[in-house]
Amino acid sequence: MLSQKTFAEIDLKALAHNLGIVRKKTGSRNMIAVVKANAYGHGSVEIAKHLISLGVPLLGVAFTGEAIRLREAGINVPILVFFDKDNIDECFRYNLTPVIFDLHAAKKFSAAARKLKRTISIHIKVDTGMGRIGLTLDKAYSEILKITALPNLAPEGLMSHFSDADLQDKEFANHQLSAFVSLRKDLSRKKITFKYAHIANSAAVLSMPGAHMNMVRPGIMLYGYGISKADNLRPVLSLKSSILMIKKVPAGTPISYARTFVTKRKSIIATIPAGYADGYDRKLSNSGEVLVKGKRAPIAGRVCMDTIMVDVTDIPGVREGTEVVLIGEQGKENITAADIAAKTGTIPYEVLTSIGHRVKRVFY
Ligand SMILES: *Cc1c(COP(=O)(O)O)cnc(C)c1O
């Protein structure tokens, strides 16, 4: 087997713990576990299988290809596809549940279903303020009346999405929620009812109990990132490597491209075989840290495509092969995807989903 120094360790116990937090917050409500983007970089097939083994009844992905990958791995729970309307044949072939956000697409699904003499479950999406996909509020009511009248469609869900439920100020989120609730009421007066109504992403699961409706759609919190430390979530992914080469160099030695780092003293520089192609952001050049022997070692110079160099001069006993933690815990130290995101001006979602294809996911 090829030796691979850089790998992502996926802690399935932490995943189960985080799922437990969703359940604690939402009681017996139904759940769509969001496993888009390769389960936020964690490995969608294994994550999905584990979540299903823990009783998760439905999955959500962004695109049809992601759902097909799960089906081909033998996963047969319902899968919602959030952002697609073109791959209608595949939707039927793989028994997927499309999110419908316009009348035209609804008609195409209805016609295809009729031809196949089948009925297809759909969830209808309403834009209550995210400004992304969804029927806009001005015509949602009339369009939904038309969609639900189409033959061979089984509208089982009504859904929307928050734009800022993570903020402390819930004014806009509450405004979205009340628009959603009142639309649902108006529809039910016309006897248009849905088995499921859902609007809550992780932020709303954690901080808006009034928005849980009868189904929730957590994503990031399953992977261990929430709004605050008090959420008691546990990061699922650790990114680890080991030292490829150690060198002792004199003061005045330039390190990496463009010589942005020059040693000020006699130094020990370790090269680690992980770089921006593996999702280790180039903005961490001269500012990131990794953990070696339970201590923080600073990145020296530019992050390269395949490697980073770190200054281990102050850490005794470091050798070639010594373990390095880029994300995760070692000894008493800890670097989270949120710490990295704070340094690179992004969010944990992007740090996690950037972890590249070369990085093997190891599950335990
Ligand atoms: C990504 C996504 C979610 C999950 O959001 P989190 O913030 O990760 O919890 C839920 N619903 C939809 C439609 C999404 O696209």
GROMACS .gro file of C-alpha atoms and ligand atoms in nm:
model
  379
    1MET     CA    1   0.000   0.000   0.000
    2LEU     CA    2   0.113   0.353  -0.071
    3SER     CA    3   0.230   0.532   0.236
    4GLN     CA    4   0.037   0.852   0.286
    5LYS     CA    5   0.163   1.093   0.541
    6THR     CA    6  -0.125   1.340   0.533
    7PHE     CA    7  -0.469   1.214   0.625
    8ALA     CA    8  -0.795   1.329   0.780
    9GLU     CA    9  -0.903   1.137   1.085
   10ILE     CA   10  -1.282   1.121   1.116
   11ASP     CA   11  -1.411   1.060   1.466
   12LEU     CA   12  -1.745   0.882   1.432
   13LYS     CA   13  -1.802   0.904   1.809
   14ALA     CA   14  -1.787   1.281   1.783
   15LEU     CA   15  -2.037   1.263   1.496
   16ALA     CA   16  -2.272   1.059   1.716
   17HIS     CA   17  -2.223   1.307   2.000
   18ASN     CA   18  -2.316   1.599   1.772
   19LEU     CA   19  -2.619   1.413   1.642
   20GLY     CA   20  -2.716   1.370   2.006
   21ILE     CA   21  -2.703   1.750   2.049
   22VAL     CA   22  -2.936   1.793   1.749
   23ARG     CA   23  -3.177   1.548   1.910
   24LYS     CA   24  -3.149   1.713   2.248
   25LYS     CA   25  -3.240   2.044   2.088
   26THR     CA   26  -3.515   1.920   1.859
   27GLY     CA   27  -3.670   1.626   2.044
   28SER     CA   28  -3.853   1.380   1.826
   29ARG     CA   29  -3.864   1.603   1.520
   30ASN     CA   30  -3.764   1.460   1.187
   31MET     CA   31  -3.427   1.540   1.045
   32ILE     CA   32  -3.258   1.580   0.710
   33ALA     CA   33  -2.886   1.536   0.774
   34VAL     CA   34  -2.699   1.751   0.524
   35VAL     CA   35  -2.411   1.562   0.363
   36LYS     CA   36  -2.344   1.784   0.062
   37ALA     CA   37  -1.990   1.861  -0.053
   38ASN     CA   38  -1.861   1.521   0.048
   39ALA     CA   39  -2.020   1.563   0.392
   40TYR     CA   40  -1.845   1.897   0.440
   41GLY     CA   41  -1.516   1.732   0.344
   42HIS     CA   42  -1.553   1.437   0.581
   43GLY     CA   43  -1.642   1.165   0.329
   44SER     CA   44  -2.010   1.147   0.237
   45VAL     CA   45  -2.061   0.772   0.195
   46GLU     CA   46  -1.915   0.676   0.532
   47ILE     CA   47  -2.072   0.971   0.714
   48ALA     CA   48  -2.412   0.899   0.559
   49LYS     CA   49  -2.392   0.529   0.646
   50HIS     CA   50  -2.298   0.607   1.002
   51LEU     CA   51  -2.575   0.864   1.042
   52ILE     CA   52  -2.828   0.616   0.903
   53SER     CA   53  -2.705   0.351   1.145
   54LEU     CA   54  -2.777   0.603   1.420
   55GLY     CA   55  -3.133   0.644   1.297
   56VAL     CA   56  -3.118   0.948   1.068
   57PRO     CA   57  -3.412   0.903   0.829
   58LEU     CA   58  -3.329   1.143   0.542
   59LEU     CA   59  -3.026   1.297   0.378
   60GLY     CA   60  -2.977   1.624   0.193
   61VAL     CA   61  -2.724   1.702  -0.080
   62ALA     CA   62  -2.669   1.997  -0.312
   63PHE     CA   63  -2.645   1.822  -0.649
   64THR     CA   64  -2.776   1.510  -0.819
   65GLY     CA   65  -2.426   1.367  -0.871
   66GLU     CA   66  -2.371   1.369  -0.496
   67ALA     CA   67  -2.693   1.177  -0.443
   68ILE     CA   68  -2.605   0.921  -0.711
   69ARG     CA   69  -2.275   0.857  -0.539
   70LEU     CA   70  -2.464   0.772  -0.221
   71ARG     CA   71  -2.711   0.549  -0.405
   72GLU     CA   72  -2.428   0.364  -0.578
   73ALA     CA   73  -2.278   0.300  -0.237
   74GLY     CA   74  -2.598   0.121  -0.141
   75ILE     CA   75  -2.768   0.397   0.057
   76ASN     CA   76  -3.145   0.381   0.014
   77VAL     CA   77  -3.298   0.634   0.253
   78PRO     CA   78  -3.475   0.931   0.090
   79ILE     CA   79  -3.230   1.191  -0.040
   80LEU     CA   80  -3.329   1.551  -0.102
   81VAL     CA   81  -3.146   1.730  -0.382
   82PHE     CA   82  -3.140   2.102  -0.300
   83PHE     CA   83  -3.002   2.271  -0.610
   84ASP     CA   84  -3.092   2.099  -0.933
   85LYS     CA   85  -3.382   2.093  -1.176
   86ASP     CA   86  -3.234   1.949  -1.492
   87ASN     CA   87  -3.145   1.591  -1.412
   88ILE     CA   88  -3.501   1.465  -1.415
   89ASP     CA   89  -3.431   1.116  -1.554
   90GLU     CA   90  -3.168   1.054  -1.289
   91CYS     CA   91  -3.409   1.170  -1.022
   92PHE     CA   92  -3.646   0.889  -1.118
   93ARG     CA   93  -3.377   0.632  -1.187
   94TYR     CA   94  -3.215   0.683  -0.847
   95ASN     CA   95  -3.533   0.756  -0.660
   96LEU     CA   96  -3.429   1.103  -0.543
   97THR     CA   97  -3.647   1.375  -0.395
   98PRO     CA   98  -3.610   1.704  -0.580
   99VAL     CA   99  -3.649   2.043  -0.418
  100ILE     CA  100  -3.881   2.233  -0.651
  101PHE     CA  101  -3.842   2.607  -0.681
  102ASP     CA  102  -4.026   2.696  -0.997
  103LEU     CA  103  -4.346   2.602  -1.171
  104HIS     CA  104  -4.178   2.518  -1.499
  105ALA     CA  105  -3.956   2.253  -1.339
  106ALA     CA  106  -4.255   2.119  -1.147
  107LYS     CA  107  -4.440   2.068  -1.475
  108LYS     CA  108  -4.144   1.882  -1.623
  109PHE     CA  109  -4.124   1.651  -1.322
  110SER     CA  110  -4.498   1.596  -1.337
  111ALA     CA  111  -4.491   1.510  -1.708
  112ALA     CA  112  -4.198   1.274  -1.665
  113ALA     CA  113  -4.368   1.104  -1.372
  114ARG     CA  114  -4.688   1.060  -1.569
  115LYS     CA  115  -4.498   0.902  -1.858
  116LEU     CA  116  -4.335   0.658  -1.618
  117LYS     CA  117  -4.666   0.596  -1.439
  118ARG     CA  118  -4.502   0.695  -1.115
  119THR     CA  119  -4.554   0.949  -0.841
  120ILE     CA  120  -4.258   1.147  -0.719
  121SER     CA  121  -4.220   1.309  -0.377
  122ILE     CA  122  -4.112   1.670  -0.389
  123HIS     CA  123  -4.030   1.944  -0.142
  124ILE     CA  124  -4.123   2.299  -0.243
  125LYS     CA  125  -3.881   2.577  -0.159
  126VAL     CA  126  -3.984   2.930  -0.078
  127ASP     CA  127  -3.747   3.226  -0.064
  128THR     CA  128  -3.836   3.413   0.254
  129GLY     CA  129  -3.528   3.636   0.250
  130MET     CA  130  -3.219   3.437   0.159
  131GLY     CA  131  -3.242   3.570  -0.195
  132ARG     CA  132  -3.123   3.241  -0.337
  133ILE     CA  133  -3.344   2.975  -0.490
  134GLY     CA  134  -3.708   2.946  -0.400
  135LEU     CA  135  -4.045   3.083  -0.504
  136THR     CA  136  -4.048   3.450  -0.412
  137LEU     CA  137  -4.305   3.548  -0.153
  138ASP     CA  138  -4.509   3.764  -0.388
  139LYS     CA  139  -4.609   3.462  -0.595
  140ALA     CA  140  -4.534   3.164  -0.371
  141TYR     CA  141  -4.897   3.115  -0.271
  142SER     CA  142  -5.040   3.114  -0.623
  143GLU     CA  143  -4.754   2.908  -0.767
  144ILE     CA  144  -4.783   2.648  -0.493
  145LEU     CA  145  -5.154   2.612  -0.567
  146LYS     CA  146  -5.058   2.538  -0.927
  147ILE     CA  147  -4.772   2.303  -0.841
  148THR     CA  148  -4.975   2.102  -0.594
  149ALA     CA  149  -5.250   2.060  -0.854
  150LEU     CA  150  -5.013   1.891  -1.099
  151PRO     CA  151  -5.062   1.517  -1.145
  152ASN     CA  152  -4.817   1.251  -1.027
  153LEU     CA  153  -4.639   1.482  -0.782
  154ALA     CA  154  -4.655   1.412  -0.410
  155PRO     CA  155  -4.567   1.742  -0.241
  156GLU     CA  156  -4.447   1.622   0.098
  157GLY     CA  157  -4.239   1.916   0.216
  158LEU     CA  158  -4.253   2.294   0.233
  159MET     CA  159  -3.917   2.451   0.305
  160SER     CA  160  -3.718   2.773   0.326
  161HIS     CA  161  -3.369   2.874   0.433
  162PHE     CA  162  -3.234   3.134   0.679
  163SER     CA  163  -2.971   3.384   0.576
  164ASP     CA  164  -2.849   3.487   0.921
  165ALA     CA  165  -2.991   3.267   1.195
  166ASP     CA  166  -2.639   3.261   1.344
  167LEU     CA  167  -2.664   3.627   1.446
  168GLN     CA  168  -2.757   3.728   1.795
  169ASP     CA  169  -3.000   3.976   1.649
  170LYS     CA  170  -3.282   3.753   1.530
  171GLU     CA  171  -3.490   4.029   1.377
  172PHE     CA  172  -3.444   3.926   1.015
  173ALA     CA  173  -3.454   3.553   1.091
  174ASN     CA  174  -3.781   3.601   1.279
  175HIS     CA  175  -3.916   3.798   0.987
  176GLN     CA  176  -3.827   3.505   0.755
  177LEU     CA  177  -3.983   3.260   0.997
  178SER     CA  178  -4.311   3.446   1.024
  179ALA     CA  179  -4.335   3.479   0.646
  180PHE     CA  180  -4.287   3.101   0.622
  181VAL     CA  181  -4.538   3.024   0.895
  182SER     CA  182  -4.804   3.251   0.752
  183LEU     CA  183  -4.763   3.111   0.401
  184ARG     CA  184  -4.807   2.763   0.544
  185LYS     CA  185  -5.123   2.880   0.724
  186ASP     CA  186  -5.265   3.041   0.411
  187LEU     CA  187  -5.205   2.721   0.219
  188SER     CA  188  -5.361   2.500   0.482
  189ARG     CA  189  -5.677   2.712   0.464
  190LYS     CA  190  -5.693   2.598   0.104
  191LYS     CA  191  -5.639   2.239   0.223
  192ILE     CA  192  -5.285   2.239   0.087
  193THR     CA  193  -5.087   2.071   0.362
  194PHE     CA  194  -4.744   1.920   0.380
  195LYS     CA  195  -4.620   1.628   0.584
  196TYR     CA  196  -4.301   1.823   0.656
  197ALA     CA  197  -4.222   2.191   0.700
  198HIS     CA  198  -3.859   2.284   0.753
  199ILE     CA  199  -3.647   2.596   0.766
  200ALA     CA  200  -3.390   2.531   1.041
  201ASN     CA  201  -3.021   2.497   0.952
  202SER     CA  202  -2.767   2.433   1.230
  203ALA     CA  203  -2.775   2.790   1.357
  204ALA     CA  204  -3.153   2.774   1.395
  205VAL     CA  205  -3.139   2.427   1.552
  206LEU     CA  206  -2.907   2.574   1.812
  207SER     CA  207  -3.062   2.913   1.871
  208MET     CA  208  -3.420   2.930   1.740
  209PRO     CA  209  -3.638   2.663   1.899
  210GLY     CA  210  -3.943   2.834   1.751
  211ALA     CA  211  -3.811   2.757   1.402
  212HIS     CA  212  -3.782   2.380   1.433
  213MET     CA  213  -4.126   2.320   1.277
  214ASN     CA  214  -4.158   1.942   1.240
  215MET     CA  215  -3.827   1.882   1.065
  216VAL     CA  216  -3.476   2.031   1.080
  217ARG     CA  217  -3.182   2.036   0.838
  218PRO     CA  218  -2.855   2.044   1.032
  219GLY     CA  219  -2.526   2.042   0.847
  220ILE     CA  220  -2.221   2.205   1.004
  221MET     CA  221  -2.320   2.122   1.362
  222LEU     CA  222  -2.305   1.751   1.285
  223TYR     CA  223  -1.940   1.805   1.203
  224GLY     CA  224  -1.876   1.987   1.527
  225TYR     CA  225  -1.905   2.357   1.455
  226GLY     CA  226  -2.184   2.572   1.593
  227ILE     CA  227  -2.236   2.927   1.702
  228SER     CA  228  -2.041   2.925   2.028
  229LYS     CA  229  -1.836   2.700   2.254
  230ALA     CA  230  -2.142   2.664   2.476
  231ASP     CA  231  -2.306   2.452   2.205
  232ASN     CA  232  -2.088   2.166   2.333
  233LEU     CA  233  -2.019   2.023   1.989
  234ARG     CA  234  -1.711   1.815   1.911
  235PRO     CA  235  -1.510   1.860   1.590
  236VAL     CA  236  -1.525   1.538   1.389
  237LEU     CA  237  -1.228   1.595   1.162
  238SER     CA  238  -0.860   1.614   1.244
  239LEU     CA  239  -0.599   1.680   0.976
  240LYS     CA  240  -0.273   1.506   1.049
  241SER     CA  241   0.061   1.448   0.885
  242SER     CA  242   0.419   1.367   0.977
  243ILE     CA  243   0.753   1.525   0.913
  244LEU     CA  244   0.913   1.438   0.580
  245MET     CA  245   1.248   1.606   0.640
  246ILE     CA  246   1.430   1.792   0.917
  247LYS     CA  247   1.715   2.026   0.853
  248LYS     CA  248   1.939   2.233   1.074
  249VAL     CA  249   2.021   2.564   0.912
  250PRO     CA  250   2.229   2.870   1.009
  251ALA     CA  251   2.090   3.218   1.069
  252GLY     CA  252   2.012   3.400   0.745
  253THR     CA  253   1.865   3.098   0.561
  254PRO     CA  254   1.567   3.178   0.338
  255ILE     CA  255   1.272   2.939   0.355
  256SER     CA  256   1.020   2.870   0.075
  257TYR     CA  257   0.908   3.065  -0.231
  258ALA     CA  258   0.995   3.433  -0.253
  259ARG     CA  259   1.208   3.411   0.062
  260THR     CA  260   0.944   3.579   0.277
  261PHE     CA  261   1.092   3.403   0.583
  262VAL     CA  262   1.462   3.419   0.665
  263THR     CA  263   1.593   3.247   0.979
  264LYS     CA  264   1.708   3.489   1.247
  265ARG     CA  265   1.905   3.227   1.437
  266LYS     CA  266   2.041   2.877   1.398
  267SER     CA  267   1.715   2.693   1.329
  268ILE     CA  268   1.556   2.356   1.283
  269ILE     CA  269   1.312   2.355   0.995
  270ALA     CA  270   1.076   2.066   0.929
  271THR     CA  271   0.906   2.004   0.597
  272ILE     CA  272   0.554   1.858   0.609
  273PRO     CA  273   0.398   1.700   0.299
  274ALA     CA  274   0.069   1.895   0.295
  275GLY     CA  275   0.001   2.219   0.113
  276TYR     CA  276  -0.268   2.435  -0.037
  277ALA     CA  277  -0.367   2.159  -0.280
  278ASP     CA  278  -0.467   1.963   0.028
  279GLY     CA  279  -0.675   2.253   0.156
  280TYR     CA  280  -0.412   2.414   0.376
  281ASP     CA  281  -0.480   2.776   0.286
  282ARG     CA  282  -0.195   2.975   0.137
  283LYS     CA  283  -0.301   3.268   0.354
  284LEU     CA  284  -0.150   3.073   0.643
  285SER     CA  285   0.195   3.156   0.503
  286ASN     CA  286   0.403   3.296   0.792
  287SER     CA  287   0.093   3.302   1.014
  288GLY     CA  288  -0.038   2.951   1.064
  289GLU     CA  289   0.068   2.707   1.331
  290VAL     CA  290   0.075   2.330   1.356
  291LEU     CA  291   0.111   2.106   1.659
  292VAL     CA  292   0.428   1.904   1.707
  293LYS     CA  293   0.500   1.714   2.029
  294GLY     CA  294   0.207   1.896   2.188
  295LYS     CA  295   0.351   2.238   2.112
  296ARG     CA  296   0.269   2.506   1.857
  297ALA     CA  297   0.516   2.537   1.571
  298PRO     CA  298   0.486   2.837   1.338
  299ILE     CA  299   0.471   2.809   0.960
  300ALA     CA  300   0.794   2.943   0.813
  301GLY     CA  301   0.753   3.113   0.476
  302ARG     CA  302   0.498   3.054   0.205
  303VAL     CA  303   0.263   2.758   0.205
  304CYS     CA  304   0.346   2.559  -0.110
  305MET     CA  305   0.113   2.343  -0.319
  306ASP     CA  306   0.232   2.018  -0.160
  307THR     CA  307   0.437   2.119   0.143
  308ILE     CA  308   0.472   2.355   0.434
  309MET     CA  309   0.780   2.429   0.638
  310VAL     CA  310   0.759   2.484   1.012
  311ASP     CA  311   1.009   2.615   1.262
  312VAL     CA  312   1.064   2.351   1.529
  313THR     CA  313   1.379   2.505   1.678
  314ASP     CA  314   1.214   2.543   2.019
  315ILE     CA  315   1.064   2.196   2.032
  316PRO     CA  316   1.307   1.929   2.148
  317GLY     CA  317   1.306   1.573   2.015
  318VAL     CA  318   1.145   1.635   1.676
  319ARG     CA  319   1.247   1.381   1.413
  320GLU     CA  320   1.156   1.279   1.063
  321GLY     CA  321   0.830   1.089   1.096
  322THR     CA  322   0.716   1.280   1.406
  323GLU     CA  323   0.338   1.335   1.398
  324VAL     CA  324   0.210   1.681   1.306
  325VAL     CA  325  -0.145   1.802   1.367
  326LEU     CA  326  -0.273   2.071   1.131
  327ILE     CA  327  -0.631   2.060   1.260
  328GLY     CA  328  -0.717   1.885   1.585
  329GLU     CA  329  -0.575   1.815   1.929
  330GLN     CA  330  -0.233   1.711   2.044
  331GLY     CA  331  -0.141   1.704   2.411
  332LYS     CA  332  -0.303   2.007   2.568
  333GLU     CA  333  -0.306   2.210   2.248
  334ASN     CA  334  -0.585   2.232   1.997
  335ILE     CA  335  -0.632   2.395   1.656
  336THR     CA  336  -0.985   2.399   1.517
  337ALA     CA  337  -1.116   2.474   1.169
  338ALA     CA  338  -1.267   2.785   1.331
  339ASP     CA  339  -0.920   2.900   1.446
  340ILE     CA  340  -0.790   2.859   1.093
  341ALA     CA  341  -1.095   3.031   0.947
  342ALA     CA  342  -1.039   3.329   1.178
  343LYS     CA  343  -0.685   3.361   1.042
  344THR     CA  344  -0.774   3.327   0.678
  345GLY     CA  345  -1.087   3.541   0.683
  346THR     CA  346  -1.338   3.266   0.618
  347ILE     CA  347  -1.570   3.023   0.796
  348PRO     CA  348  -1.515   2.665   0.918
  349TYR     CA  349  -1.735   2.540   0.632
  350GLU     CA  350  -1.478   2.654   0.377
  351VAL     CA  351  -1.180   2.522   0.572
  352LEU     CA  352  -1.341   2.177   0.595
  353THR     CA  353  -1.475   2.156   0.239
  354SER     CA  354  -1.139   2.268   0.100
  355ILE     CA  355  -0.960   1.958   0.223
  356GLY     CA  356  -0.846   1.803  -0.101
  357HIS     CA  357  -0.894   1.475  -0.278
  358ARG     CA  358  -0.539   1.361  -0.204
  359VAL     CA  359  -0.609   1.354   0.167
  360LYS     CA  360  -0.725   1.011   0.267
  361ARG     CA  361  -1.015   1.001   0.512
  362VAL     CA  362  -0.959   0.750   0.789
  363PHE     CA  363  -1.266   0.659   1.000
  364TYR     CA  364  -1.261   0.533   1.353
  365LIG     C1  365  -2.621   2.364   0.347
  365LIG     C2  366  -2.764   2.367   0.376
  365LIG     C3  367  -2.812   2.335   0.503
  365LIG     C4  368  -2.723   2.312   0.623
  365LIG     O1  369  -2.672   2.434   0.670
  365LIG     P1  370  -2.577   2.438   0.798
  365LIG     O2  371  -2.553   2.582   0.820
  365LIG     O3  372  -2.451   2.366   0.759
  365LIG     O4  373  -2.647   2.371   0.907
  365LIG     C5  374  -2.950   2.327   0.520
  365LIG     N1  375  -3.034   2.352   0.419
  365LIG     C6  376  -2.991   2.386   0.295
  365LIG     C7  377  -3.089   2.411   0.187
  365LIG     C8  378  -2.855   2.396   0.270
  365LIG     O5  379  -2.813   2.430   0.149
   0.00000   0.00000   0.00000
